[in-house]
Amino acid sequence: MSMPEFDNPTELNKLWFDERANLHADSDFYRVQDVIDGEIRLKPYEIEEIGDVTGKDVIQLQCHIGLEAVSLARLGANSTTGLDFSASSLERARQIAKMAEVEVNYVWGDVYDSAELAGYNAYDVVYVNGNSLAWLPDLEKWGEVVESLIRPGGKLYLNAFHPISFSIDGETGAVVRDYFDRDITIWDEPGSYVDEDAETTHNQHAVWVRPVSDVVNAIIRSGLIIASFTERPGQEFQQYPHQYRGPDGLWYNNPELGFQHPSTYSVVAHKKPE
Ligand SMILES: C[S@@+](CC[C@H](N)C(=O)[O-])C[C@H]1O[C@@H](n2cnc3c(N)ncnc32)[C@H](O)[C@@H]1O
């Protein structure tokens, strides 16, 4: 089978998200109405680790439908910008911000062009979350562009899915994937993570799962100074039937299983003040 778009994974991914933006915005997974009604979608530990954003200029890279961007604006940011390359996602993001009566400046474009599009040295906080990095072909270049967005004294806050959770079978603890496999994976399946049965037409998409150290080193090599690195076992969504919900609202492995594994990690990294 020929795959004409295979040479351009970014284009594959853009088409994939463009087709799914409405599916996502209307899904129980994203619970958009709760954010419109006032829910702050950032987790309490994120709010603590980011620190007070009051009066700060904040940008969320790969903001998708903008739920965290709306939340950051509500937390008192001076300005909030959301950047994404999916035009349909931003169309929904703009509607959501309007319904939430919150001001967010949305910028359409590739992460790798974000400083050019949204401003060099223009932000006190760059926020990146979830599985964002898995969609990006080049981590070193990502680190460089993030550093160039941040003004002296500002910071990167990354709260990401932990790659080990893709390597361990959460039912048995068996290793099911080589943790050090950095190769591109092209998936070709209908639906999406919000609804595997949804009917969709553009189904190929490209992802990369890399060891955490690749991300940490990309940040270090960018010149940013890492102030904290934290791994957490709690995950946002129930992935296996045995998991239970902790008092913090996150899902943990049943203690009878005998092990927890990290499902997310967060990094705070600063740019030196001038
Ligand atoms: C899973 S979402 C990221 C987490 C997000 N906060 C959410 O709502 O789930 C991935 C987003 O990254 C965007 N994206 C992927 N590659 C990109 C790129 N190279 N430049 C800009 N946006 C990109 C997609 O359009 C999508 O909105």
CSV table of N, CA and C in Angstrom, one decimal, residues 164 167-176 240 242 253 257-259 261:
chain,number,residue,atom,x,y,z
A,164,ILE,N,6.9,5.3,30.6
A,164,ILE,CA,7.0,4.0,31.1
A,164,ILE,C,5.6,3.3,31.1
A,167,SER,N,5.1,1.1,28.3
A,167,SER,CA,5.9,0.0,28.3
A,167,SER,C,5.5,-1.1,29.2
A,168,ILE,N,4.7,-0.8,30.2
A,168,ILE,CA,4.3,-1.8,31.2
A,168,ILE,C,2.8,-2.1,31.1
A,169,ASP,N,2.5,-3.3,31.1
A,169,ASP,CA,1.1,-3.7,31.1
A,169,ASP,C,0.6,-3.5,32.5
A,170,GLY,N,-0.4,-2.6,32.6
A,170,GLY,CA,-0.9,-2.2,33.9
A,170,GLY,C,-1.7,-3.3,34.6
A,171,GLU,N,-2.0,-4.4,34.0
A,171,GLU,CA,-2.7,-5.5,34.6
A,171,GLU,C,-1.7,-6.4,35.3
A,172,THR,N,-0.6,-6.7,34.6
A,172,THR,CA,0.3,-7.8,35.1
A,172,THR,C,1.7,-7.3,35.5
A,173,GLY,N,2.0,-6.1,35.0
A,173,GLY,CA,3.4,-5.6,35.3
A,173,GLY,C,4.4,-6.0,34.2
A,174,ALA,N,3.9,-6.8,33.3
A,174,ALA,CA,4.8,-7.3,32.2
A,174,ALA,C,5.3,-6.2,31.3
A,175,VAL,N,6.5,-6.3,30.9
A,175,VAL,CA,7.0,-5.3,29.9
A,175,VAL,C,6.5,-5.6,28.6
A,176,VAL,N,5.8,-4.7,27.9
A,176,VAL,CA,5.2,-4.9,26.7
A,176,VAL,C,5.8,-4.1,25.5
A,240,TYR,N,-7.2,0.8,33.7
A,240,TYR,CA,-7.5,-0.6,33.9
A,240,TYR,C,-8.6,-0.8,34.9
A,242,HIS,N,-8.9,-2.6,37.5
A,242,HIS,CA,-8.5,-2.7,38.9
A,242,HIS,C,-8.2,-1.4,39.6
A,253,ASN,N,-3.1,2.2,40.8
A,253,ASN,CA,-3.1,0.7,40.7
A,253,ASN,C,-3.6,0.2,42.1
A,257,LEU,N,-2.1,-5.5,43.5
A,257,LEU,CA,-1.3,-5.7,42.4
A,257,LEU,C,0.2,-5.7,42.7
A,258,GLY,N,0.6,-5.0,43.8
A,258,GLY,CA,1.9,-5.0,44.3
A,258,GLY,C,2.8,-4.0,43.7
A,259,PHE,N,2.3,-3.2,42.8
A,259,PHE,CA,3.2,-2.1,42.2
A,259,PHE,C,2.5,-0.9,41.7
A,261,HIS,N,3.3,2.5,39.1
A,261,HIS,CA,4.3,2.9,38.2
A,261,HIS,C,4.0,4.4,37.8
